[in-house]
Amino acid sequence: MNAMVKRRVHVAAAAIISEDGRKVLIARRPSNVDHGGLWEFPGGKLAPYETGLEGLKRELHEELGVEIQRAQPLIRVHHEYAEKHILLDVWQVHAFAGEPFGREGQAVRWVAMDELVGYPFPAANLPILRAVMLPTEYLITGEESDEARFEASLTRALTEDGVRLVQLRAKLLDESAYLARAERALTLCREHGARLLLNGDPERLEHIDADGIHLTSERLMKLERRPIAEDKWLSASTHDRRQLTQAGHIGCDFVTLSPLRTTPSHPEVAPLGWHDFQQLVERAAMPVFALGGMTRFDANHARAVGAQGIASIRDFWK
């Protein structure tokens, strides 16, 4: 007997960002539909003839009375239910005309980014929550033996470049020196409203109350479950579909995927290129940062093929 073919549903959704960039608009689902009473990012099903953006423009006009003026792709989420396959085609709306209100009687609310976790969402929306709360640039610190130069470089990235997500990578330091540097880096990140992730053993969080851990791909593949608490950020380095699947299995919040281009540090590794990168990102269960030869000039291209943004050492670390 043939297996049941699931119904495929393509839904466009919007993360509408406030003018100051600090809040996002969410809507409550009616009580008489699936997941009634839960909150969601506004949008709806596409008509057969519509692209994601076309459908979203129509839905936001019908539901909220607003007209999209500027938007870009944020994330595409595939989610399997017992009877259907949902594709959430999510766009980040940066500019719109009109004052949003619930034209269909639904409750709508502007919510601060860091308060989103306090609202109940359908399971399919969880990767969107992570994507909304993450910035588009991920700084990986360079190797530096001099502490004064390290602090100067990090301070410049936080103040001049506005970096808000930092991974402390320092392979050449012993454990005590790494933890000492982490303390200083955490102080600087806190002063500038940035998140700091420690590269390495998750037990480092027992010594430094950073915002999370970044796993190497080797450490990622040895884990059977998420190694840190849910209120901390967990990221990992990935290079292929198998590692992306493992990252989803253990509950990573986001990952880097590399190398997109050939890099001086790993000239022997074949680059993914944009096409293969996009194919891998399409089925990732979380936000993905493009890594490997990336600069700020690549940011919009990366977003267009489904990435959260770019991760880099050289472009941020002067």
mmCIF file with all atom_site columns, C-alpha atoms in Angstrom, residues 113-190:
data_model
loop_
_atom_site.group_PDB
_atom_site.id
_atom_site.type_symbol
_atom_site.label_atom_id
_atom_site.label_alt_id
_atom_site.label_comp_id
_atom_site.label_asym_id
_atom_site.label_entity_id
_atom_site.label_seq_id
_atom_site.pdbx_PDB_ins_code
_atom_site.Cartn_x
_atom_site.Cartn_y
_atom_site.Cartn_z
_atom_site.occupancy
_atom_site.B_iso_or_equiv
_atom_site.pdbx_formal_charge
_atom_site.auth_seq_id
_atom_site.auth_comp_id
_atom_site.auth_asym_id
_atom_site.auth_atom_id
_atom_site.pdbx_PDB_model_num
ATOM 1  C CA . MET A 1 113 ? 13.014 41.152 21.094 1.00 0.00 ? 113 MET A CA 1
ATOM 2  C CA . ASP A 1 114 ? 14.240 39.806 24.423 1.00 0.00 ? 114 ASP A CA 1
ATOM 3  C CA . GLU A 1 115 ? 10.650 39.283 25.628 1.00 0.00 ? 115 GLU A CA 1
ATOM 4  C CA . LEU A 1 116 ? 9.558  37.045 22.747 1.00 0.00 ? 116 LEU A CA 1
ATOM 5  C CA . VAL A 1 117 ? 10.506 33.897 24.672 1.00 0.00 ? 117 VAL A CA 1
ATOM 6  C CA . GLY A 1 118 ? 7.715  34.689 27.139 1.00 0.00 ? 118 GLY A CA 1
ATOM 7  C CA . TYR A 1 119 ? 5.009  34.174 24.494 1.00 0.00 ? 119 TYR A CA 1
ATOM 8  C CA . PRO A 1 120 ? 3.717  30.733 23.434 1.00 0.00 ? 120 PRO A CA 1
ATOM 9  C CA . PHE A 1 121 ? 4.276  30.034 19.706 1.00 0.00 ? 121 PHE A CA 1
ATOM 10 C CA . PRO A 1 122 ? 3.567  26.963 17.541 1.00 0.00 ? 122 PRO A CA 1
ATOM 11 C CA . ALA A 1 123 ? 6.597  24.676 17.298 1.00 0.00 ? 123 ALA A CA 1
ATOM 12 C CA . ALA A 1 124 ? 7.175  25.606 13.641 1.00 0.00 ? 124 ALA A CA 1
ATOM 13 C CA . ASN A 1 125 ? 7.803  29.220 14.702 1.00 0.00 ? 125 ASN A CA 1
ATOM 14 C CA . LEU A 1 126 ? 10.726 28.470 17.028 1.00 0.00 ? 126 LEU A CA 1
ATOM 15 C CA . PRO A 1 127 ? 13.486 28.836 14.381 1.00 0.00 ? 127 PRO A CA 1
ATOM 16 C CA . ILE A 1 128 ? 11.888 32.145 13.393 1.00 0.00 ? 128 ILE A CA 1
ATOM 17 C CA . LEU A 1 129 ? 12.132 33.373 16.975 1.00 0.00 ? 129 LEU A CA 1
ATOM 18 C CA . ARG A 1 130 ? 15.858 32.640 16.958 1.00 0.00 ? 130 ARG A CA 1
ATOM 19 C CA . ALA A 1 131 ? 16.338 34.351 13.602 1.00 0.00 ? 131 ALA A CA 1
ATOM 20 C CA . VAL A 1 132 ? 14.475 37.474 14.751 1.00 0.00 ? 132 VAL A CA 1
ATOM 21 C CA . MET A 1 133 ? 16.557 37.752 17.924 1.00 0.00 ? 133 MET A CA 1
ATOM 22 C CA . LEU A 1 134 ? 19.903 37.248 16.171 1.00 0.00 ? 134 LEU A CA 1
ATOM 23 C CA . PRO A 1 135 ? 21.849 39.971 14.349 1.00 0.00 ? 135 PRO A CA 1
ATOM 24 C CA . THR A 1 136 ? 23.107 39.530 10.781 1.00 0.00 ? 136 THR A CA 1
ATOM 25 C CA . GLU A 1 137 ? 26.834 39.677 11.652 1.00 0.00 ? 137 GLU A CA 1
ATOM 26 C CA . TYR A 1 138 ? 28.767 37.155 13.754 1.00 0.00 ? 138 TYR A CA 1
ATOM 27 C CA . LEU A 1 139 ? 32.297 38.139 14.783 1.00 0.00 ? 139 LEU A CA 1
ATOM 28 C CA . ILE A 1 140 ? 34.808 35.353 15.390 1.00 0.00 ? 140 ILE A CA 1
ATOM 29 C CA . THR A 1 141 ? 37.800 36.812 17.231 1.00 0.00 ? 141 THR A CA 1
ATOM 30 C CA . GLY A 1 142 ? 41.248 36.431 15.731 1.00 0.00 ? 142 GLY A CA 1
ATOM 31 C CA . GLU A 1 143 ? 44.271 34.877 17.394 1.00 0.00 ? 143 GLU A CA 1
ATOM 32 C CA . GLU A 1 144 ? 46.083 37.571 19.418 1.00 0.00 ? 144 GLU A CA 1
ATOM 33 C CA . SER A 1 145 ? 48.804 37.065 22.017 1.00 0.00 ? 145 SER A CA 1
ATOM 34 C CA . ASP A 1 146 ? 48.787 40.631 23.351 1.00 0.00 ? 146 ASP A CA 1
ATOM 35 C CA . GLU A 1 147 ? 45.854 41.377 25.669 1.00 0.00 ? 147 GLU A CA 1
ATOM 36 C CA . ALA A 1 148 ? 45.912 45.125 25.060 1.00 0.00 ? 148 ALA A CA 1
ATOM 37 C CA . ARG A 1 149 ? 45.697 44.626 21.299 1.00 0.00 ? 149 ARG A CA 1
ATOM 38 C CA . PHE A 1 150 ? 42.932 42.051 21.777 1.00 0.00 ? 150 PHE A CA 1
ATOM 39 C CA . GLU A 1 151 ? 40.831 44.462 23.843 1.00 0.00 ? 151 GLU A CA 1
ATOM 40 C CA . ALA A 1 152 ? 41.468 47.292 21.382 1.00 0.00 ? 152 ALA A CA 1
ATOM 41 C CA . SER A 1 153 ? 40.316 45.141 18.435 1.00 0.00 ? 153 SER A CA 1
ATOM 42 C CA . LEU A 1 154 ? 37.204 43.917 20.233 1.00 0.00 ? 154 LEU A CA 1
ATOM 43 C CA . THR A 1 155 ? 36.320 47.425 21.427 1.00 0.00 ? 155 THR A CA 1
ATOM 44 C CA . ARG A 1 156 ? 36.646 48.783 17.889 1.00 0.00 ? 156 ARG A CA 1
ATOM 45 C CA . ALA A 1 157 ? 34.389 46.025 16.504 1.00 0.00 ? 157 ALA A CA 1
ATOM 46 C CA . LEU A 1 158 ? 31.754 46.696 19.174 1.00 0.00 ? 158 LEU A CA 1
ATOM 47 C CA . THR A 1 159 ? 31.816 50.491 18.911 1.00 0.00 ? 159 THR A CA 1
ATOM 48 C CA . GLU A 1 160 ? 32.706 51.323 15.301 1.00 0.00 ? 160 GLU A CA 1
ATOM 49 C CA . ASP A 1 161 ? 31.192 48.303 13.527 1.00 0.00 ? 161 ASP A CA 1
ATOM 50 C CA . GLY A 1 162 ? 28.264 47.778 15.882 1.00 0.00 ? 162 GLY A CA 1
ATOM 51 C CA . VAL A 1 163 ? 28.911 44.036 16.235 1.00 0.00 ? 163 VAL A CA 1
ATOM 52 C CA . ARG A 1 164 ? 26.401 42.429 18.615 1.00 0.00 ? 164 ARG A CA 1
ATOM 53 C CA . LEU A 1 165 ? 27.330 38.727 18.438 1.00 0.00 ? 165 LEU A CA 1
ATOM 54 C CA . VAL A 1 166 ? 30.844 37.562 19.302 1.00 0.00 ? 166 VAL A CA 1
ATOM 55 C CA . GLN A 1 167 ? 32.517 34.164 19.441 1.00 0.00 ? 167 GLN A CA 1
ATOM 56 C CA . LEU A 1 168 ? 35.679 34.107 21.552 1.00 0.00 ? 168 LEU A CA 1
ATOM 57 C CA . ARG A 1 169 ? 38.045 31.858 19.623 1.00 0.00 ? 169 ARG A CA 1
ATOM 58 C CA . ALA A 1 170 ? 41.576 31.576 21.067 1.00 0.00 ? 170 ALA A CA 1
ATOM 59 C CA . LYS A 1 171 ? 43.118 28.207 20.201 1.00 0.00 ? 171 LYS A CA 1
ATOM 60 C CA . LEU A 1 172 ? 46.610 29.237 21.266 1.00 0.00 ? 172 LEU A CA 1
ATOM 61 C CA . LEU A 1 173 ? 45.720 30.105 24.891 1.00 0.00 ? 173 LEU A CA 1
ATOM 62 C CA . ASP A 1 174 ? 45.800 27.619 27.750 1.00 0.00 ? 174 ASP A CA 1
ATOM 63 C CA . GLU A 1 175 ? 42.645 27.237 29.825 1.00 0.00 ? 175 GLU A CA 1
ATOM 64 C CA . SER A 1 176 ? 43.471 29.768 32.530 1.00 0.00 ? 176 SER A CA 1
ATOM 65 C CA . ALA A 1 177 ? 44.509 32.392 29.978 1.00 0.00 ? 177 ALA A CA 1
ATOM 66 C CA . TYR A 1 178 ? 41.365 31.731 27.929 1.00 0.00 ? 178 TYR A CA 1
ATOM 67 C CA . LEU A 1 179 ? 39.091 32.183 30.940 1.00 0.00 ? 179 LEU A CA 1
ATOM 68 C CA . ALA A 1 180 ? 40.889 35.385 31.929 1.00 0.00 ? 180 ALA A CA 1
ATOM 69 C CA . ARG A 1 181 ? 40.404 36.752 28.409 1.00 0.00 ? 181 ARG A CA 1
ATOM 70 C CA . ALA A 1 182 ? 36.777 35.623 28.460 1.00 0.00 ? 182 ALA A CA 1
ATOM 71 C CA . GLU A 1 183 ? 36.141 37.666 31.616 1.00 0.00 ? 183 GLU A CA 1
ATOM 72 C CA . ARG A 1 184 ? 37.461 40.799 29.945 1.00 0.00 ? 184 ARG A CA 1
ATOM 73 C CA . ALA A 1 185 ? 35.611 40.099 26.706 1.00 0.00 ? 185 ALA A CA 1
ATOM 74 C CA . LEU A 1 186 ? 32.367 39.543 28.591 1.00 0.00 ? 186 LEU A CA 1
ATOM 75 C CA . THR A 1 187 ? 32.702 42.880 30.357 1.00 0.00 ? 187 THR A CA 1
ATOM 76 C CA . LEU A 1 188 ? 33.208 44.664 27.039 1.00 0.00 ? 188 LEU A CA 1
ATOM 77 C CA . CYS A 1 189 ? 30.292 42.853 25.394 1.00 0.00 ? 189 CYS A CA 1
ATOM 78 C CA . ARG A 1 190 ? 27.975 43.654 28.306 1.00 0.00 ? 190 ARG A CA 1
#
